[in-house]
PDB file of C-alpha atoms in Angstrom:
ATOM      1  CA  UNK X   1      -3.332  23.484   9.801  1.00 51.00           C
ATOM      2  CA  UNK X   2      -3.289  25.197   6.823  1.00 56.00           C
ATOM      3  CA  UNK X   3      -1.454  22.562   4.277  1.00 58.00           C
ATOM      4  CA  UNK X   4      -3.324  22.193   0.882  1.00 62.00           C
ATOM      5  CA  UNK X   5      -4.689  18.693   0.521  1.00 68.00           C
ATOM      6  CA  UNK X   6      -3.620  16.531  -1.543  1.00 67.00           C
ATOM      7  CA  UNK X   7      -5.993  15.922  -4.872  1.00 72.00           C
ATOM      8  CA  UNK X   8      -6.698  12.173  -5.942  1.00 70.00           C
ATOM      9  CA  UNK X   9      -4.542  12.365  -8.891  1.00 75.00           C
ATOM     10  CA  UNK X  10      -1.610  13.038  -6.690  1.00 70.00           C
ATOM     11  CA  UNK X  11      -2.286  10.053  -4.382  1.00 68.00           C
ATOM     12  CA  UNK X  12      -0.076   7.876  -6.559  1.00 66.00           C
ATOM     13  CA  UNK X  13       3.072   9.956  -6.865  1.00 69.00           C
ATOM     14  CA  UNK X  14       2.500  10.448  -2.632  1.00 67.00           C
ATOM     15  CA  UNK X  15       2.454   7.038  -1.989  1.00 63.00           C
ATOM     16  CA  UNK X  16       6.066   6.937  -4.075  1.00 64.00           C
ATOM     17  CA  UNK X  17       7.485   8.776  -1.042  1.00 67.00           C
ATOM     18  CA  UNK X  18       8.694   8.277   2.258  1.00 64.00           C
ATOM     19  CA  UNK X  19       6.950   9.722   5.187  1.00 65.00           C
ATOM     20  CA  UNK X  20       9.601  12.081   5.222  1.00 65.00           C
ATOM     21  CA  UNK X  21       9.516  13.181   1.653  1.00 68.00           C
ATOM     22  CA  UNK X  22       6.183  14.008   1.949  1.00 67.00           C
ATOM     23  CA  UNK X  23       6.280  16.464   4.781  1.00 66.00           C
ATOM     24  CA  UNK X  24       9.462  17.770   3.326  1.00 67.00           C
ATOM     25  CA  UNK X  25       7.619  18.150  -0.044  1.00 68.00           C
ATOM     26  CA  UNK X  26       4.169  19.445   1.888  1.00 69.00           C
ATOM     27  CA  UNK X  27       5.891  22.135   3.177  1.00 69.00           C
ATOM     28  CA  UNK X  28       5.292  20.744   7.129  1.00 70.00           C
ATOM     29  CA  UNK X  29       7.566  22.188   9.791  1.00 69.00           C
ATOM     30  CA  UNK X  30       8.624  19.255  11.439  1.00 66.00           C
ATOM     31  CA  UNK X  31       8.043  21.000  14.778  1.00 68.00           C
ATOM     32  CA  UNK X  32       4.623  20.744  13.439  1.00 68.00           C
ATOM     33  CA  UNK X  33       4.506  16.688  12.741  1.00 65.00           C
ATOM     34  CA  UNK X  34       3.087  15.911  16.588  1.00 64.00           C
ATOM     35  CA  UNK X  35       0.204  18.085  16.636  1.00 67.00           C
ATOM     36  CA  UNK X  36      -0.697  16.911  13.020  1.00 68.00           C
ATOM     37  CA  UNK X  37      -0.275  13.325  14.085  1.00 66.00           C
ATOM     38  CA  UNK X  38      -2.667  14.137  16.689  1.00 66.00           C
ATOM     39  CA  UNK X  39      -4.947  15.852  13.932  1.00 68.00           C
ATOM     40  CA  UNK X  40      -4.460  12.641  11.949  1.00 65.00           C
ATOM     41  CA  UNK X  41      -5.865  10.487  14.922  1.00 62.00           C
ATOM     42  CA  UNK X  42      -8.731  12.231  15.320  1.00 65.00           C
ATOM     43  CA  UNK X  43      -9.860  12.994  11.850  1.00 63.00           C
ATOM     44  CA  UNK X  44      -9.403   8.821  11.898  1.00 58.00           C
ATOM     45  CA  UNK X  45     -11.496   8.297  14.828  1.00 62.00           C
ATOM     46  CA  UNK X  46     -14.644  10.106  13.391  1.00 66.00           C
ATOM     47  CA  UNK X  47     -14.366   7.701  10.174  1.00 64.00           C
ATOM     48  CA  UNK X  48     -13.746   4.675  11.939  1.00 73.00           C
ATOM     49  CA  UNK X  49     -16.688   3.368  11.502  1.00 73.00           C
ATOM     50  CA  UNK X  50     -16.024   3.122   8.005  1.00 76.00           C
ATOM     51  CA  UNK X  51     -12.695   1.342   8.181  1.00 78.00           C
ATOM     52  CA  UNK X  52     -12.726  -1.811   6.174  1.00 87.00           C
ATOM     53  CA  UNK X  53     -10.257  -4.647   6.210  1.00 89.00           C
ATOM     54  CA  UNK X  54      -7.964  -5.965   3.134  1.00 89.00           C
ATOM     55  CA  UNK X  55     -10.038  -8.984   1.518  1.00 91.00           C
ATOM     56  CA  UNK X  56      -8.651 -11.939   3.328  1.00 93.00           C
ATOM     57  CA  UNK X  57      -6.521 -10.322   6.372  1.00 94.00           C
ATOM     58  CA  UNK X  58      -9.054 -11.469   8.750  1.00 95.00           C
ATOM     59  CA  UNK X  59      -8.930 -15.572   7.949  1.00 96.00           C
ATOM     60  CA  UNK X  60      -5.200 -14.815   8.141  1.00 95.00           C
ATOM     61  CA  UNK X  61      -4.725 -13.708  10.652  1.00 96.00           C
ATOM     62  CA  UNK X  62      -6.979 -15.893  12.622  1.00 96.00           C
ATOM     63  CA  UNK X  63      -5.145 -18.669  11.023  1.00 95.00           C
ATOM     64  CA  UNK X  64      -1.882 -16.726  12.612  1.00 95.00           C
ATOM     65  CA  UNK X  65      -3.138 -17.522  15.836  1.00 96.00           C
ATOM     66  CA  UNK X  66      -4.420 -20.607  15.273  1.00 96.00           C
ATOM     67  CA  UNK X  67      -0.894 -22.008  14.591  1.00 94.00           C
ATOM     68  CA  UNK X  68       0.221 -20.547  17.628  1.00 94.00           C
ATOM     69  CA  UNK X  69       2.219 -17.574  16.730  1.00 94.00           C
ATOM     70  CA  UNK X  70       2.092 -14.449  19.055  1.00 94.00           C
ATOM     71  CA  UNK X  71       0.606 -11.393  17.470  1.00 96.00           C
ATOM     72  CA  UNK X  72       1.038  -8.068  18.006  1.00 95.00           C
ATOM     73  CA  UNK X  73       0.591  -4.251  16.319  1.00 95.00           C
ATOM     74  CA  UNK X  74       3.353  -1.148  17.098  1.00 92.00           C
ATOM     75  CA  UNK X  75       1.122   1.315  15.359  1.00 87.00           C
ATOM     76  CA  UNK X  76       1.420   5.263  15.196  1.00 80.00           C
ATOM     77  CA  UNK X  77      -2.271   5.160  15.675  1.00 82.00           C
ATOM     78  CA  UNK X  78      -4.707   5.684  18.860  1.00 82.00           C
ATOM     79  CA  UNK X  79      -5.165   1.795  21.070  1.00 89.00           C
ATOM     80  CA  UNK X  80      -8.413   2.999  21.654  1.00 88.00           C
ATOM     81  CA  UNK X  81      -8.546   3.061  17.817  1.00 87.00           C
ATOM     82  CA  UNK X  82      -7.270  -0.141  17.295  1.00 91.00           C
ATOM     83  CA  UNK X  83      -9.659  -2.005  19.658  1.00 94.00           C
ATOM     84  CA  UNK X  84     -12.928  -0.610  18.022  1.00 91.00           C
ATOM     85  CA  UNK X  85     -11.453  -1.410  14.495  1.00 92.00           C
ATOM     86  CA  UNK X  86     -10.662  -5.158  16.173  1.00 95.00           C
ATOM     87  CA  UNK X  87     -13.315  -5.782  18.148  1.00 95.00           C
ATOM     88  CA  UNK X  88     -15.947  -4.739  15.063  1.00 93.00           C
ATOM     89  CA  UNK X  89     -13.779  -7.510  12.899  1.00 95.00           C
ATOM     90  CA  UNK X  90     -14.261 -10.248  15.869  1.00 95.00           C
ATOM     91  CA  UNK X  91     -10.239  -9.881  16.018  1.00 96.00           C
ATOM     92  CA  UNK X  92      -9.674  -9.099  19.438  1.00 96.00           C
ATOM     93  CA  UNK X  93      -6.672 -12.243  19.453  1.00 97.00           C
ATOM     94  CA  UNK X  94      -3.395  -9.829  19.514  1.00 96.00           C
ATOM     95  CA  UNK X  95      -1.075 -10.357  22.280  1.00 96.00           C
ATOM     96  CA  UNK X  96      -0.108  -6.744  22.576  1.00 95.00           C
ATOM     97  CA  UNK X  97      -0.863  -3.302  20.939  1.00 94.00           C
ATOM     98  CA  UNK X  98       1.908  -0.918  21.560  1.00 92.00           C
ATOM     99  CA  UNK X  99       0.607   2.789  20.266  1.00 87.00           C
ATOM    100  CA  UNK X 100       3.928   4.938  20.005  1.00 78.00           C
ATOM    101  CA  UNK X 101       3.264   8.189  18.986  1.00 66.00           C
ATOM    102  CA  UNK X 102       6.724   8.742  17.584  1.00 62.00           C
ATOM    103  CA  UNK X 103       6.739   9.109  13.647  1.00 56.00           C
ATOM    104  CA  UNK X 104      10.007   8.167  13.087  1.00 60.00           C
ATOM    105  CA  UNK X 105      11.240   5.794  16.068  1.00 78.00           C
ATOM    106  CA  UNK X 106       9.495   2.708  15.997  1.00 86.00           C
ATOM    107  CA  UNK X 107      12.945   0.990  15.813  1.00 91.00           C
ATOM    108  CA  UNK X 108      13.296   1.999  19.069  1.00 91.00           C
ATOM    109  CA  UNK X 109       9.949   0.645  19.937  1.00 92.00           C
ATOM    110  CA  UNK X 110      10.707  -2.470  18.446  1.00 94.00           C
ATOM    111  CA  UNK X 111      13.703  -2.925  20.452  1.00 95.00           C
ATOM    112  CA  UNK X 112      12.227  -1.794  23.935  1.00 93.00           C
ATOM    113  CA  UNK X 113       9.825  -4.749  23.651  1.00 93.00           C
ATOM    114  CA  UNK X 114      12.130  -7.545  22.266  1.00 95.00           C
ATOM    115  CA  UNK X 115      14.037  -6.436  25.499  1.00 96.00           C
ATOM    116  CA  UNK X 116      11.271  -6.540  27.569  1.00 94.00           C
ATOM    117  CA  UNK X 117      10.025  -9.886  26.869  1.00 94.00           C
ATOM    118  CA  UNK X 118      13.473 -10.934  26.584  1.00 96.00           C
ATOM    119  CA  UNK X 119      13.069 -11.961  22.614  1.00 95.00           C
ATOM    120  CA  UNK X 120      15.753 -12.057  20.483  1.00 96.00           C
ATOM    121  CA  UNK X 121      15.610 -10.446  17.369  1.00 96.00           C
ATOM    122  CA  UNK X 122      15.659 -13.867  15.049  1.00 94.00           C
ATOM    123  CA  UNK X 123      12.304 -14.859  17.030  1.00 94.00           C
ATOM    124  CA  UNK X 124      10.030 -12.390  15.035  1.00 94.00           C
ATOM    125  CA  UNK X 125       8.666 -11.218  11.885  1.00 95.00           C
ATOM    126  CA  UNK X 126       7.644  -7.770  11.632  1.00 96.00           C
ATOM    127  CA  UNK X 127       4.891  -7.020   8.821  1.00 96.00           C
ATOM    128  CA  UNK X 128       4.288  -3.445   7.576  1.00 94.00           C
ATOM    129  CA  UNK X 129       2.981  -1.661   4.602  1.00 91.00           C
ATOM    130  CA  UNK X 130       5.601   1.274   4.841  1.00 89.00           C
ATOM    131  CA  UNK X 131       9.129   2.331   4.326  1.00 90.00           C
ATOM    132  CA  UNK X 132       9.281   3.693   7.333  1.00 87.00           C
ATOM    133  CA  UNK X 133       8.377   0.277   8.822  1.00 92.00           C
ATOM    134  CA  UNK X 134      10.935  -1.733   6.761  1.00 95.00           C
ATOM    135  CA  UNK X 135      13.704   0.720   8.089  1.00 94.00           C
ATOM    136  CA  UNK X 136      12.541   0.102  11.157  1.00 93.00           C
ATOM    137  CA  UNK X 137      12.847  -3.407  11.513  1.00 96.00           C
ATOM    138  CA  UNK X 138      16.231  -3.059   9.871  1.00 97.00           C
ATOM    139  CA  UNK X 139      17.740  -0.979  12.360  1.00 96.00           C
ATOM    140  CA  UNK X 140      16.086  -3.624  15.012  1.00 96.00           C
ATOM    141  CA  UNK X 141      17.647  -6.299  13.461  1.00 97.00           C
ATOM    142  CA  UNK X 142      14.289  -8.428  12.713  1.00 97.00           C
ATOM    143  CA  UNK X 143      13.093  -9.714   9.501  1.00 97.00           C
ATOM    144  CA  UNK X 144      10.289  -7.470   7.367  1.00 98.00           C
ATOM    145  CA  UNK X 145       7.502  -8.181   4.985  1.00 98.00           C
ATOM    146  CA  UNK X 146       6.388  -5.546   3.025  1.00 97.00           C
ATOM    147  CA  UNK X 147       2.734  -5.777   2.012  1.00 96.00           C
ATOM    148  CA  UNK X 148       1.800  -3.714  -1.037  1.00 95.00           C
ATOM    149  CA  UNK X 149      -2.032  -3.196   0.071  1.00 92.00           C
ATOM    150  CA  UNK X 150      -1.216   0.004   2.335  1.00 86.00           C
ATOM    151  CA  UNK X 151       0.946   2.924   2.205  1.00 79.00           C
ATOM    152  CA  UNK X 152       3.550   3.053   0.109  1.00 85.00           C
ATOM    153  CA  UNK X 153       3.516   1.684  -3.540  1.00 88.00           C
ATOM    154  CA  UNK X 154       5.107  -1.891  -4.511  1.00 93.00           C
ATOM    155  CA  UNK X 155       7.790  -0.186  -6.312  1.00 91.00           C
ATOM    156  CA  UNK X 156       9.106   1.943  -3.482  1.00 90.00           C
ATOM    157  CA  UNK X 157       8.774  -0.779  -0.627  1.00 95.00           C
ATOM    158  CA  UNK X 158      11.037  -3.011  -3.032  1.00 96.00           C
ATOM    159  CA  UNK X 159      13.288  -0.007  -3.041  1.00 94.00           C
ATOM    160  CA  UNK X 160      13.702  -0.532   0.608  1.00 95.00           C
ATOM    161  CA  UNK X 161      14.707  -4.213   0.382  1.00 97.00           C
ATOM    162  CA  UNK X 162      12.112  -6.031   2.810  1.00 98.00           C
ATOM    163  CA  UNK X 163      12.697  -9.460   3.279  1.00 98.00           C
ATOM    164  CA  UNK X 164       9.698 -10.305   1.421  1.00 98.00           C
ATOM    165  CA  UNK X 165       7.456  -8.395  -0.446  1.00 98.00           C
ATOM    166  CA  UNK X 166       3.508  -9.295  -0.597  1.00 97.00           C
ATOM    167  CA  UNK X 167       0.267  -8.321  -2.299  1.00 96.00           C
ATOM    168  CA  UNK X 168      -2.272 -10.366  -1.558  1.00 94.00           C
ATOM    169  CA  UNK X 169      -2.992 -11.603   2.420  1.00 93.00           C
ATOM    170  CA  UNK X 170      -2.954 -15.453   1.401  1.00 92.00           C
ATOM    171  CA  UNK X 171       0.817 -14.856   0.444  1.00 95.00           C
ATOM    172  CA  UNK X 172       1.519 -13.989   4.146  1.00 94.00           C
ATOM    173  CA  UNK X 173       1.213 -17.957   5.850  1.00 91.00           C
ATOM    174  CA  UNK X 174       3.575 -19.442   2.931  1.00 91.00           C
ATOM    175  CA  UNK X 175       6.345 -16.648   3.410  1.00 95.00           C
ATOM    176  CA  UNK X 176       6.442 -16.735   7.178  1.00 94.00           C
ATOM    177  CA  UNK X 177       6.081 -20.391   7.328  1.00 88.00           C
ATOM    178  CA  UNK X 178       9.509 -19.988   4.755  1.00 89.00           C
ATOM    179  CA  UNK X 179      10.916 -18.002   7.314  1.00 85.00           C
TER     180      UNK X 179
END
């Protein structure tokens, strides 16, 4: 596409940012966001192989299921990406994967599905390691936790005012058990 890449000293100052602020401060047309996204899948794809989970999700999330909570991923990603990275990490125990290629909609996303299954908004937790997906879930009216082991720093998720900020997986069962 043309962009200049980002070095690895920058990677902390990025991760500061909103997905917006980045392609605002990249320089991206935002006519040009879909086909990047696109880009972004596939450039994932060939590395998948190599995708590694945060020490300690697994057990969690097995433990999730275990106590009989529903799981399920909105992601911006590919499905077919999500399955391999699941089925490689014996994880294949969501109860829905919703891939929704829009950057900046997943609100909506969210909502379409607690109206599908006829949910209310109270029934569910959403977990995400982005601004993007804390503003999301506000909009949707569900509670967030913000964990600080993807995207965005710490500092800028608490910016956002998630329900609960975490930063280690073990913290997850004790705040949504809270909940």
């Amino acid at each position: 596409f043309g962009y200049k890449q980002a070095k690895k000293e920058e990677i902390p100052e990025i991760e500061k940012l909103s997905p917006l602020q980045v392609i605002n401060q990249s320089g991206i047309s935002i006519f040009k966001v879909p086909f990047l996204l696109r880009r972004i899948r596939a450039e994932f794809q060939k590395g998948i192989n190599n995708v590694r989970l945060f020490s300690g999700i697994q057990e969690i999330l097995l433990e999730l299921k275990q106590q009989g909570y529903q799981l399920g991923i909105i992601t911006s990603n590919s499905q077919k990406n999500v399955e391999f990275v699941l089925q490689k990490y014996d994880l294949l125990i969501f109860d829905f994967i919703i891939s929704a290629s829009t950057l900046f909609g997943k609100d909506k996303v969210i909502k379409k599905y607690l109206k599908v299954e006829n949910i209310q908004p109270e029934e569910i937790v959403y977990i995400g390691d982005e601004v993007r997906d804390i503003s999301a879930s506000k909009k949707a009216k569900v509670k967030v936790i913000a964990v600080t082991w993807g995207f965005n720093s710490r500092e800028v998720l608490s910016d956002y005012q998630p329900d609960a900020l975490v930063d280690r997986p073990q913290e997850l069962m004790e705040v949504i058990n809270n909940f």
